Amino acid sequence: MNYRFSPKGVCAMEITFDINGNVVSNISFMGGCNGNLKAIAKLCDGMTVEDIEAKLKGNTCGFKGTSCADQLAIAVREAMEKGA
C-alpha cells in the first residue's frame, strides 16, 4: 500500500513510500536536500520499519530537533500502525 506523510520541522514537504507488512520500499522525498534524501531512500529500500527506526530515529539536522531521516522513521511507524 502506498503511504503519504507530511513531515514537520524539516525542508522536505512530503514523504511517500510503499509498505507491505513491515517492509518499506519505493521511498521518495519531495523537497529537502535532494542528493542526501535520494541516498537515504536507496539505502532504506527493502528495510523493515524496525530497522529504519533503529538507524534513523532521533537523527537531527542542524539546530532542529528532527531531520528528514527522523521524519521517515516516524512516517513508517505511523503507516504500519495504521495498517497501510
XYZ file of C-alpha atoms in Angstrom:
84
model
C 0.000 0.000 0.000
C 1.254 3.490 -0.835
C 1.526 5.932 2.073
C 1.938 9.709 2.061
C 3.324 11.604 5.046
C 3.654 15.349 5.646
C 6.836 15.838 7.684
C 7.067 18.537 10.346
C 10.011 20.822 11.091
C 12.112 19.900 8.036
C 12.676 21.114 4.492
C 11.035 18.128 2.790
C 7.348 18.748 2.142
C 6.215 15.153 1.621
C 7.476 11.600 2.026
C 5.863 8.783 0.051
C 6.601 5.074 0.189
C 5.093 1.637 -0.182
C 4.663 -0.551 2.876
C 3.853 -4.243 2.836
C 3.548 -5.611 6.378
C 6.612 -4.036 7.950
C 8.764 -3.818 4.791
C 9.229 -0.386 3.214
C 10.071 0.286 -0.443
C 9.845 2.960 -3.161
C 10.689 5.805 -0.763
C 10.553 9.303 -2.228
C 11.002 12.753 -0.687
C 9.560 15.943 -2.183
C 11.773 18.908 -1.353
C 14.711 18.885 1.037
C 18.343 18.047 0.271
C 17.873 16.159 -2.981
C 21.090 14.132 -3.104
C 21.082 13.152 0.566
C 17.425 12.163 0.515
C 17.864 10.065 -2.637
C 20.675 8.232 -0.850
C 18.570 7.653 2.283
C 15.727 6.349 0.100
C 18.050 3.897 -1.702
C 19.698 2.704 1.499
C 16.355 2.118 3.245
C 14.633 0.404 0.306
C 13.540 -3.067 1.388
C 14.253 -2.445 5.083
C 11.777 -3.154 7.845
C 10.114 -0.442 9.903
C 12.149 -1.590 12.906
C 15.456 -1.376 11.010
C 14.660 2.123 9.723
C 13.748 3.254 13.233
C 16.924 1.737 14.697
C 19.119 3.574 12.195
C 17.324 6.897 11.724
C 15.043 7.727 14.669
C 16.369 10.655 16.677
C 18.729 11.888 13.944
C 18.772 15.691 13.937
C 19.607 18.331 11.325
C 21.492 21.406 12.486
C 19.718 23.014 15.416
C 16.410 21.296 14.613
C 15.126 18.616 16.946
C 14.400 16.391 13.947
C 15.569 15.681 10.393
C 14.161 14.248 7.196
C 15.623 10.867 8.214
C 13.956 11.099 11.639
C 10.685 12.051 9.958
C 10.982 8.982 7.707
C 11.302 6.803 10.829
C 8.198 8.443 12.275
C 6.319 8.052 8.969
C 6.991 4.343 8.531
C 5.926 3.592 12.117
C 2.720 5.616 11.616
C 1.974 3.777 8.372
C 2.492 0.371 9.944
C 0.302 1.224 12.944
C -2.456 2.462 10.649
C -2.238 -0.767 8.708
C -1.344 0.938 5.450
